Every structure is written in structure tokens, then in C-alpha cells.
GROMACS .gro file of C-alpha atoms in nm:
model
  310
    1UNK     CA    1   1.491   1.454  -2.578
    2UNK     CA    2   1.678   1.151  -2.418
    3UNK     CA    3   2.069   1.175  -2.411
    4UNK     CA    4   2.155   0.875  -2.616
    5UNK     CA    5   2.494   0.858  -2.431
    6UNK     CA    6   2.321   0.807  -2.120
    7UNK     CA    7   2.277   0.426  -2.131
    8UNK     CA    8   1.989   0.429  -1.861
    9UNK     CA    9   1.820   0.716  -1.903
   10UNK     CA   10   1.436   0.601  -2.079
   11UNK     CA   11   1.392   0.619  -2.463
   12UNK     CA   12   1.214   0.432  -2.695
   13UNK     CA   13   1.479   0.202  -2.906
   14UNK     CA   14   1.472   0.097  -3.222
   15UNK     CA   15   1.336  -0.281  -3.257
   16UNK     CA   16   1.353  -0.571  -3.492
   17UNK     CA   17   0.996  -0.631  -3.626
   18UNK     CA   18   1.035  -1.051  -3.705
   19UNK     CA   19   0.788  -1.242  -3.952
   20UNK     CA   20   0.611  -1.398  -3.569
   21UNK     CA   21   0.612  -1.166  -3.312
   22UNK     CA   22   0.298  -1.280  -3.196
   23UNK     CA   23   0.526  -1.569  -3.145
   24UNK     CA   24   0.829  -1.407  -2.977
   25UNK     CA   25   0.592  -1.345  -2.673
   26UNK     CA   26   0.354  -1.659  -2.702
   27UNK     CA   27   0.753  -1.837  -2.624
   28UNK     CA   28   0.809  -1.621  -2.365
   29UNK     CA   29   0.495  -1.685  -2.142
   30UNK     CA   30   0.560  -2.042  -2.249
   31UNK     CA   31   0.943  -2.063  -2.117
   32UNK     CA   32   0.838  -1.882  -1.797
   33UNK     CA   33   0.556  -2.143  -1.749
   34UNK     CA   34   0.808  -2.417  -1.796
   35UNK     CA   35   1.059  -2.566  -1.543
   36UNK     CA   36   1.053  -2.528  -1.176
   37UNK     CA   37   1.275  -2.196  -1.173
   38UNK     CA   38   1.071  -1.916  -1.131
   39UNK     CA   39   1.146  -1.552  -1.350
   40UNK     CA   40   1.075  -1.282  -1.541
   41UNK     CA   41   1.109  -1.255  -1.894
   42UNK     CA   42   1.267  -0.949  -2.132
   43UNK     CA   43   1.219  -0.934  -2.453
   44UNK     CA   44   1.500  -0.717  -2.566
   45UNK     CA   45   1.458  -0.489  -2.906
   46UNK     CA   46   1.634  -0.749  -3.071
   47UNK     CA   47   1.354  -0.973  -2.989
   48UNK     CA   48   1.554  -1.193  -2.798
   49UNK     CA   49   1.433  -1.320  -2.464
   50UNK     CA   50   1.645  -1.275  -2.141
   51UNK     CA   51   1.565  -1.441  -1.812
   52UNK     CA   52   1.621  -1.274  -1.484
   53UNK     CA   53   1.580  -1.563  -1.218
   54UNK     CA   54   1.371  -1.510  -0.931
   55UNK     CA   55   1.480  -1.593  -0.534
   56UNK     CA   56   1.366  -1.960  -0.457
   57UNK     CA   57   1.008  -1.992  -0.321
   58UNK     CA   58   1.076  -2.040   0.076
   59UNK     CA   59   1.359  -1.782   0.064
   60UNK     CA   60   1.175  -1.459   0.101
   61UNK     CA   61   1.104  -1.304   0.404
   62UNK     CA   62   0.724  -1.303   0.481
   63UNK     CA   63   0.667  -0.897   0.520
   64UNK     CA   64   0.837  -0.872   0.210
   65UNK     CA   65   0.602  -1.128  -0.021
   66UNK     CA   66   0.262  -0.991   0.202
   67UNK     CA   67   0.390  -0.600   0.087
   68UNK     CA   68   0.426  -0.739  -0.248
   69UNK     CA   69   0.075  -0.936  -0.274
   70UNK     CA   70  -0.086  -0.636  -0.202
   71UNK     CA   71   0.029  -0.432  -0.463
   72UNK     CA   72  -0.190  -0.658  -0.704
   73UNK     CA   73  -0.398  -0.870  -0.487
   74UNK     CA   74  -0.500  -1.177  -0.712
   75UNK     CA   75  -0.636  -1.526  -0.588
   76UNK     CA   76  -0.471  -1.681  -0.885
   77UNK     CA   77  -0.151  -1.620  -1.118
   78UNK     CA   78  -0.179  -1.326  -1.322
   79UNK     CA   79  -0.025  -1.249  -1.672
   80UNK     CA   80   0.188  -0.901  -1.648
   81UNK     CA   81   0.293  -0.737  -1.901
   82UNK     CA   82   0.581  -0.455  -1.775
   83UNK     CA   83   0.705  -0.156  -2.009
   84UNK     CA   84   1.020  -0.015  -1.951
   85UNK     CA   85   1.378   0.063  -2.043
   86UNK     CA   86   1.552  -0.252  -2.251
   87UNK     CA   87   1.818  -0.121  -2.416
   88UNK     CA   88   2.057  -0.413  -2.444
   89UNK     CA   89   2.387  -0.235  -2.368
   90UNK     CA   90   2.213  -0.128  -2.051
   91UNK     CA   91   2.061  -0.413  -1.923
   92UNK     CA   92   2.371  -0.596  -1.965
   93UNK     CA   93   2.541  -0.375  -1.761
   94UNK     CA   94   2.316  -0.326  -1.494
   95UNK     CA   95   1.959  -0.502  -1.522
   96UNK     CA   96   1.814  -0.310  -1.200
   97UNK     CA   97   1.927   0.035  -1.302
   98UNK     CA   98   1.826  -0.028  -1.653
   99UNK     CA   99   1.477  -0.164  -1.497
  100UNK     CA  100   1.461   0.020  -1.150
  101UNK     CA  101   1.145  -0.205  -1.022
  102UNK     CA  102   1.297  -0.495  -1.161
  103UNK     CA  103   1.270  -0.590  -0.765
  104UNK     CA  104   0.929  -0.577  -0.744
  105UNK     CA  105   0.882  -0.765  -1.084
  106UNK     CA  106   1.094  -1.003  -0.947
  107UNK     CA  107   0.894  -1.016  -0.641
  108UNK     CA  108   0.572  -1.061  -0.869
  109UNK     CA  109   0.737  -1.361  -1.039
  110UNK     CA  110   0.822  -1.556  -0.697
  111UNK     CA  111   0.437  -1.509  -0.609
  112UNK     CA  112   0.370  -1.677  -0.932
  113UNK     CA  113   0.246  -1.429  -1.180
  114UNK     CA  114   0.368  -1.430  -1.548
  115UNK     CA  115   0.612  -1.131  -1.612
  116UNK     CA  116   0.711  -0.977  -1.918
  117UNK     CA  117   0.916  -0.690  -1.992
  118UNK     CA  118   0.967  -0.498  -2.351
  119UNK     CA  119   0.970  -0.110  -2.474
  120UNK     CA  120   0.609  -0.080  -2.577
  121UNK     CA  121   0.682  -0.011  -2.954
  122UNK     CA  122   0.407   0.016  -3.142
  123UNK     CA  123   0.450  -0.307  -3.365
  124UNK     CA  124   0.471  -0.531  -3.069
  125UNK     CA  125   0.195  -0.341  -2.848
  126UNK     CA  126  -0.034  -0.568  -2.936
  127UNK     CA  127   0.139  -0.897  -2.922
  128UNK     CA  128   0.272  -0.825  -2.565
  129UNK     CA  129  -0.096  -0.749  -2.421
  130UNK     CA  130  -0.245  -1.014  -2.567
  131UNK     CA  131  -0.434  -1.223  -2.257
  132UNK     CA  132  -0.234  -0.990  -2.047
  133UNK     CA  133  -0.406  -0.893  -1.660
  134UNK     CA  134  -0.194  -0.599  -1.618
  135UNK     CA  135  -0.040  -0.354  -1.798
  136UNK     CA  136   0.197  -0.164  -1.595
  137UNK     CA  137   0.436   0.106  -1.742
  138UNK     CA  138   0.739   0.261  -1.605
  139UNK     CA  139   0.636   0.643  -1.600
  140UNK     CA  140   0.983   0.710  -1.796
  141UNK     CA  141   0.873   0.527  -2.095
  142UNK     CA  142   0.528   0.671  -2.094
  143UNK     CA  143   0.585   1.017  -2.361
  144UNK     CA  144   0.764   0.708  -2.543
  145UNK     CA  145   0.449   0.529  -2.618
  146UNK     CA  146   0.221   0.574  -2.928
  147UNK     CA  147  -0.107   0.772  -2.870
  148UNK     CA  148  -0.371   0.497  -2.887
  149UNK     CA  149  -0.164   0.279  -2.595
  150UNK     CA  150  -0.497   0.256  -2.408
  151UNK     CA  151  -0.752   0.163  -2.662
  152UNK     CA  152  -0.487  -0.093  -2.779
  153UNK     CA  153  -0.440  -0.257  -2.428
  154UNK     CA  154  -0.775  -0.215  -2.366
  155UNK     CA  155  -0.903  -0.437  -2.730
  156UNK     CA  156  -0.638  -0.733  -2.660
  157UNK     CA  157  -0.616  -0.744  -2.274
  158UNK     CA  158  -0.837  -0.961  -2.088
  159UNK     CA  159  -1.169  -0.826  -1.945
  160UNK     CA  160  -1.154  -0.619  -1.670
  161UNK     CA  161  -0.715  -0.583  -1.686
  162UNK     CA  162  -0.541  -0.306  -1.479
  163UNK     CA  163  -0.375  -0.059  -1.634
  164UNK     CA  164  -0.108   0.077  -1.440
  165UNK     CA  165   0.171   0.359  -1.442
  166UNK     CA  166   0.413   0.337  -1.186
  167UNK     CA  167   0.577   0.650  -1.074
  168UNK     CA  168   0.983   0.566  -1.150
  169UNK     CA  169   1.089   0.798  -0.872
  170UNK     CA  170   0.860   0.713  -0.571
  171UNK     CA  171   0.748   0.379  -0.715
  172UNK     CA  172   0.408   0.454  -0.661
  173UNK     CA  173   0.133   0.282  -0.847
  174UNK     CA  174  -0.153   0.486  -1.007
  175UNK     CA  175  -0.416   0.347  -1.186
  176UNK     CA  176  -0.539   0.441  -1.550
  177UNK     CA  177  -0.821   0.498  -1.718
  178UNK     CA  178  -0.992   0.568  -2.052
  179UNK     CA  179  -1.115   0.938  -2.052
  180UNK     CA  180  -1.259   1.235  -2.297
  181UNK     CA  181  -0.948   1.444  -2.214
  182UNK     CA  182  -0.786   1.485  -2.523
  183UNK     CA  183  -0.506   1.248  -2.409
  184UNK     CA  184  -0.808   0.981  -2.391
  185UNK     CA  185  -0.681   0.838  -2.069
  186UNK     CA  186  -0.627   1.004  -1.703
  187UNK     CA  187  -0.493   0.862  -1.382
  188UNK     CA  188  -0.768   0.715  -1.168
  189UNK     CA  189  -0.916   0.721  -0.835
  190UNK     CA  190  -0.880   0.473  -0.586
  191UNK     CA  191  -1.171   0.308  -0.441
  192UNK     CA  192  -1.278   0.395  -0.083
  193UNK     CA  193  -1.457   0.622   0.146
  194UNK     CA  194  -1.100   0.826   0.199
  195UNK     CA  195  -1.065   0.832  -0.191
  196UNK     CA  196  -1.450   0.982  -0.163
  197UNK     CA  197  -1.369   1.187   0.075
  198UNK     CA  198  -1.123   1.377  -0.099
  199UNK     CA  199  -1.337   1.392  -0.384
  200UNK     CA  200  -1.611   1.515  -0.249
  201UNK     CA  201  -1.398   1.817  -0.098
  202UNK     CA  202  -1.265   1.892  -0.413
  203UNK     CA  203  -1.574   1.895  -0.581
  204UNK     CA  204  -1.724   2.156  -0.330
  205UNK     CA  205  -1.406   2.344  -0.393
  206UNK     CA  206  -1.474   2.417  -0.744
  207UNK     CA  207  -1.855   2.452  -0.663
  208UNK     CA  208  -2.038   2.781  -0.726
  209UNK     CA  209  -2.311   2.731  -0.503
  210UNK     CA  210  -2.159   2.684  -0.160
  211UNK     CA  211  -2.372   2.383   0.017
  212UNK     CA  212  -2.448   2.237   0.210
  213UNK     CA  213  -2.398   1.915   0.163
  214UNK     CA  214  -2.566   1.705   0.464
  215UNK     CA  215  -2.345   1.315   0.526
  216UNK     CA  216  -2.577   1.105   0.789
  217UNK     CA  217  -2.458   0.782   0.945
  218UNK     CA  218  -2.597   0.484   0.834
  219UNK     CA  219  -2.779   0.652   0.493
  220UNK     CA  220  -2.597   0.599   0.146
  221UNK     CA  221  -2.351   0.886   0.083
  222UNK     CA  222  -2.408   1.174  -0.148
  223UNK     CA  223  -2.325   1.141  -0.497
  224UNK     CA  224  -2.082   1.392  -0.651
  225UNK     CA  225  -2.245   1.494  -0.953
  226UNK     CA  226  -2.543   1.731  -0.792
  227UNK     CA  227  -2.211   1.926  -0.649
  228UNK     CA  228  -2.063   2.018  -0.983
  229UNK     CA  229  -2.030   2.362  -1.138
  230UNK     CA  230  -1.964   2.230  -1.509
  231UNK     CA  231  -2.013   2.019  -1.774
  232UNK     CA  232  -1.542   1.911  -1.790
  233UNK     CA  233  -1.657   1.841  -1.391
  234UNK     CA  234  -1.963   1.631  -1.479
  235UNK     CA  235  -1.718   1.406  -1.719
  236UNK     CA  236  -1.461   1.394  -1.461
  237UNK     CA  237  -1.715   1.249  -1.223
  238UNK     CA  238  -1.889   0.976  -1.456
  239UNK     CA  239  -1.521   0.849  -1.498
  240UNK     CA  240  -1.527   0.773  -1.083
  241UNK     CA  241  -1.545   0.449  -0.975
  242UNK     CA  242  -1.795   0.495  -0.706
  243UNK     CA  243  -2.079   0.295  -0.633
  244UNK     CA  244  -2.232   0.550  -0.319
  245UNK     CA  245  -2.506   0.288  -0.169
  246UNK     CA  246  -2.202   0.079  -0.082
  247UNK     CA  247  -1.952   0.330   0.066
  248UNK     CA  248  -1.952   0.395   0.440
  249UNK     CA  249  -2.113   0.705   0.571
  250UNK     CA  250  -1.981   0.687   0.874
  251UNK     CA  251  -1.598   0.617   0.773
  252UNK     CA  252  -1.631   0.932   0.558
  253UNK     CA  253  -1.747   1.115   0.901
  254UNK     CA  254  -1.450   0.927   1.079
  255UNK     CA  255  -1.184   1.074   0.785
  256UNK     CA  256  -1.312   1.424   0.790
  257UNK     CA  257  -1.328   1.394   1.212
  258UNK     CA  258  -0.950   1.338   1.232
  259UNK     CA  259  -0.829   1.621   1.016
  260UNK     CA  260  -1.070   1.918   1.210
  261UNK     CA  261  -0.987   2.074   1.500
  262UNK     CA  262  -1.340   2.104   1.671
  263UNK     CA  263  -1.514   2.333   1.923
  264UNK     CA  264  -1.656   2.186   2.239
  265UNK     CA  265  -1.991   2.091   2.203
  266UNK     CA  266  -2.264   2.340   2.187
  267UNK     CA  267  -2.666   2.234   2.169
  268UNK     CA  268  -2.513   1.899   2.060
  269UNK     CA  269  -2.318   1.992   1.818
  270UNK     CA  270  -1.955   2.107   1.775
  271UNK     CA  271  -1.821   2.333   1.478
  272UNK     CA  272  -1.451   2.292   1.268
  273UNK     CA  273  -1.299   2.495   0.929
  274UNK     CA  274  -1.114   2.255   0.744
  275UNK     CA  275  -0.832   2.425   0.540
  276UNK     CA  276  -0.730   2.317   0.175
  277UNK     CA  277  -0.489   2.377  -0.104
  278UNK     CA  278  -0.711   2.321  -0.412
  279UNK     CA  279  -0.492   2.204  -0.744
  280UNK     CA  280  -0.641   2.438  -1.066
  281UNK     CA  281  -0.320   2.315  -1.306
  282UNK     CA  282  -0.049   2.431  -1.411
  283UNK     CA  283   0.087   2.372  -1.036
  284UNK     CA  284  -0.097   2.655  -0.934
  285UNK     CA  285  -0.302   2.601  -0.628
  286UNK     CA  286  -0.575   2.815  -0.425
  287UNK     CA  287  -0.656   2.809  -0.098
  288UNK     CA  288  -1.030   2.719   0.012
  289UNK     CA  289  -1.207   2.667   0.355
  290UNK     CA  290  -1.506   2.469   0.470
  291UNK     CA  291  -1.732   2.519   0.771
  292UNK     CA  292  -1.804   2.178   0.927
  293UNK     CA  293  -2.098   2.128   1.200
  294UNK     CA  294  -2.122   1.772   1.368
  295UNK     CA  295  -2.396   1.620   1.588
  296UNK     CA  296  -2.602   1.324   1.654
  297UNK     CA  297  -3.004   1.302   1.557
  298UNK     CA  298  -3.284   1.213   1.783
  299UNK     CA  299  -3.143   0.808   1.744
  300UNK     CA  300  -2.796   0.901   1.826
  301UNK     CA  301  -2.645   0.834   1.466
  302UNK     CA  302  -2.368   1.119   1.347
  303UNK     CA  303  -2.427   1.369   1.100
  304UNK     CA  304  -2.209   1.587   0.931
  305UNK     CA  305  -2.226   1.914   0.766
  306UNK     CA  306  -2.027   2.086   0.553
  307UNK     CA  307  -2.056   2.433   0.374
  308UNK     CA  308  -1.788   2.570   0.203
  309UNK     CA  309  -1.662   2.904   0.279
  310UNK     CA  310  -1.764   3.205   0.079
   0.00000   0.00000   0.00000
């Protein structure tokens, strides 16, 4: 439970529910729109809205905006909706320690984007993800929210809108998607051969069978789902968002060549283990080994493979 004399510790607040709340937040993406001032908009429990001002276009160093771009790469201005801490007391006495990435949505704002903060009650879920592009939530207020958060943002949102929890102690961003886990939502995978990569070793982890599993240059990369040992791994694997024709055989072989100390070559080929920690839940974590072999074919193209350990 939250310590309601801690001002900034996360809760979920008790909110005004007016006649138009559809309209509270239509206003707010209107006022930010307006005017040449650039900012983000809170919309406090009350249902007032607050403006934090943005720094002046010109006035931010470039390595800053260019690390800030690429958190949300987006040709065009996006609408983001932002849930976290907005108790009033708090954010009038310190708006970043009330909001701790209020720097970042800041930063978001003097790109462009639309920004607006609130709680994520239940009665004004829907109203604040309304046309929204991205949902990100402040991973304090997240046990705050009401079960159904996803299918919600996911019915009023725009197509194809990023959910998003970010991490409140490292900051890190991790995606989110709708699952069969009785939650109905998990954190997702990134997309990319290293993201694959990592999959594909934990996958063999948790195999029965132990391989092999053959990765040639040039040819499409295996899929995942011939690997697993169960039906909760099958589901896991249908919620992945990779498309194997187009990832990069021989980036995975690159990722997997870093990490292994390997023999001198023999016959062509040279030999590795690669070590792991394999997560099972509940923290716990088991140890598991892989024998690696890499060579060339007749053509000279790399192949990889890789057998896990019995």
C-alpha cells in the first residue's frame, strides 16, 4: 500500500468525474496545439489542466533532441498520452519529482509531439487515449491501473499505437503487448536479429530435444516454434514480432561470434560453449550450455551450429 504521507510516492488519487470529460482532454490537445509556446499538458485529478513549458526550439543541444527522437522515432507529430503521479500537492511542490521523466516528456514536446499527462483512472481511461499514438505509463502507477488497461487503449487508440511502460528507476522503455497470460498483456520483444538471437537461445534452453539447430548465411533464419517443448512456449512465440525471411542470418552469426571464445580452426571449422543463466521465475535462474561449431560451405558463406548441452 502507498504511504499517503509520502507526497511523491505513486498511488492512484481520487478524481473529479465532470459532465465532459471527453472534453477536459479534447481542450487540452487543443491548448497545446495553440500558440507558439511549446508544452506538455497535466490534467490534474481535479480535472484542471496545468502547463509545464517546454525549452524554446533552437535552445537544445543537438545530442540531446537526436537521443530523444530515437526513443519514439516518428516522421510526423505524435499524440502521447503519459500516466503517472498527479497528485496536486505534489506537483506543486516539485513537478519533476512528482513526474520523474517529466524531462523526457518535456523533451517529446520541443520535438513537437502532443503530451498529456493524468493518473489513468478508470473513468477517464478512455477519454485520454482517444486518437492517442502512444500510451506510455510510469511503471509506479502500473498495479494502480484497472485490469482491462490494454483492451481499453487498444479499442480507442489509433491503429497500430505503442504501448509503453517505462521502468521509473532506470527509465527504460519496454514495450507491451496483448497476451493469453492471465494478466492479458506481457512486455514485448524488440525487433532485431540480437532480440532473435536471444530468443532463439532461450528457446533451446527450455527445449527437450537438444538440436541442432543449423543458421546458414544468406538463407532465412529458423523460426522458433519447431524448437519448443510446450504448448505456454508455443503462445509465447506466436506473440513475437518476427518476420524470419527478413532477419539477417549472418548478423545473428556475427552476435553469437562475439560472445564465444573459439578454438583454432580444425577441418574448417572451429568449436565454442556458450554459457547462460536461463530465467524459470520466481528469480530463480539455471545454468545451461551450448556447443557451437562454425565453418564456411563449399561457396564460402558461414554456418553456424548450435546444440545445446545435455
Amino acid at each position: 500500500m502507498p504511504d499517503p504521507s509520502n507526497l511523491f510516492e505513486p498511488h492512484m488519487p481520487g478524481v473529479d468525474v465532470p459532465p465532459d470529460l471527453q472534453g477536459v482532454f479534447a481542450k487540452a490537445r487543443i491548448e497545446i496545439a495553440s500558440g507558439d509556446e511549446r508544452r506538455v499538458g497535466i490534467v490534474t485529478p481535479g480535472r484542471m489542466i496545468m502547463f509545464v513549458p517546454a525549452p524554446r526550439p533552437g535552445s537544445i543541444a543537438k545530442e540531446f533532441v537526436a537521443q530523444v527522437s530515437q526513443l519514439l522515432p516518428s516522421a510526423k507529430p505524435l499524440n502521447i498520452t503519459f500516466v503517472g503521479h498527479t497528485r496536486l500537492e505534489a506537483l506543486m511542490q516539485d513537478k519533476a519529482k512528482c513526474i520523474p521523466q517529466l524531462g523526457q516528456l518535456l523533451g517529446f514536446a520541443y520535438l513537437g509531439h502532443s503530451v498529456i499527462v493524468f493518473e489513468g483512472h478508470p473513468s477517464a481511461f478512455e477519454y485520454a487515449l482517444r486518437d492517442s499514438d502512444v500510451l506510455m505509463i510510469d511503471s509506479g502507477m502500473l498495479p494502480f491501473l484497472h485490469k482491462d488497461w490494454l483492451d481499453v487503449a487498444l479499442r480507442v487508440a489509433r491503429p497500430a499505437a505503442k504501448m509503453i511502460v517505462q521502468d521509473r528507476k532506470t527509465g527504460r522503455l519496454q514495450p507491451v503487448i496483448k497476451s493469453k497470460i492471465a494478466q492479458g498483456w506481457r512486455y514485448g520483444e524488440p525487433y532485431g536479429e540480437a532480440s532473435y538471437t536471444n530468443c532463439l537461445l532461450t528457446t533451446l534452453a527450455k527445449a527437450d530435444t537438444p538440436g541442432p539447430v543449423r543458421i546458414a548465411s544468406g538463407s532465412p533464419v529458423p523460426g522458433l516454434a519447431q524448437f519448443a517443448g510446450n504448448p505456454a512456449e508455443l503462445d509465447w512465440i506466436a506473440e513475437l514480432p518476427f518476420h524470419y525471411d527478413t532477419l539477417d542470418a549472418d548478423k545473428v552469426i556475427g552476435i553469437i561470434n562475439r560472445i564465444v571464445k573459439w578454438s583454432s580452426p580444425e577441418h574448417g571449422e572451429s568449436r565454442g560453449v556458450l554459457k547462460a543463466q536461463l530465467a524459470t521465475g520466481g528469480g530463480q535462474r539455471q545454468a545451461v550450455s551450448f556447443n557451437l561449431t562454425l565453418g564456411q560451405d563449399i561457396t564460402g558463406k558461414q554456418r553456424l551450429e548450435i546444440v545445446k548441452s545435455a
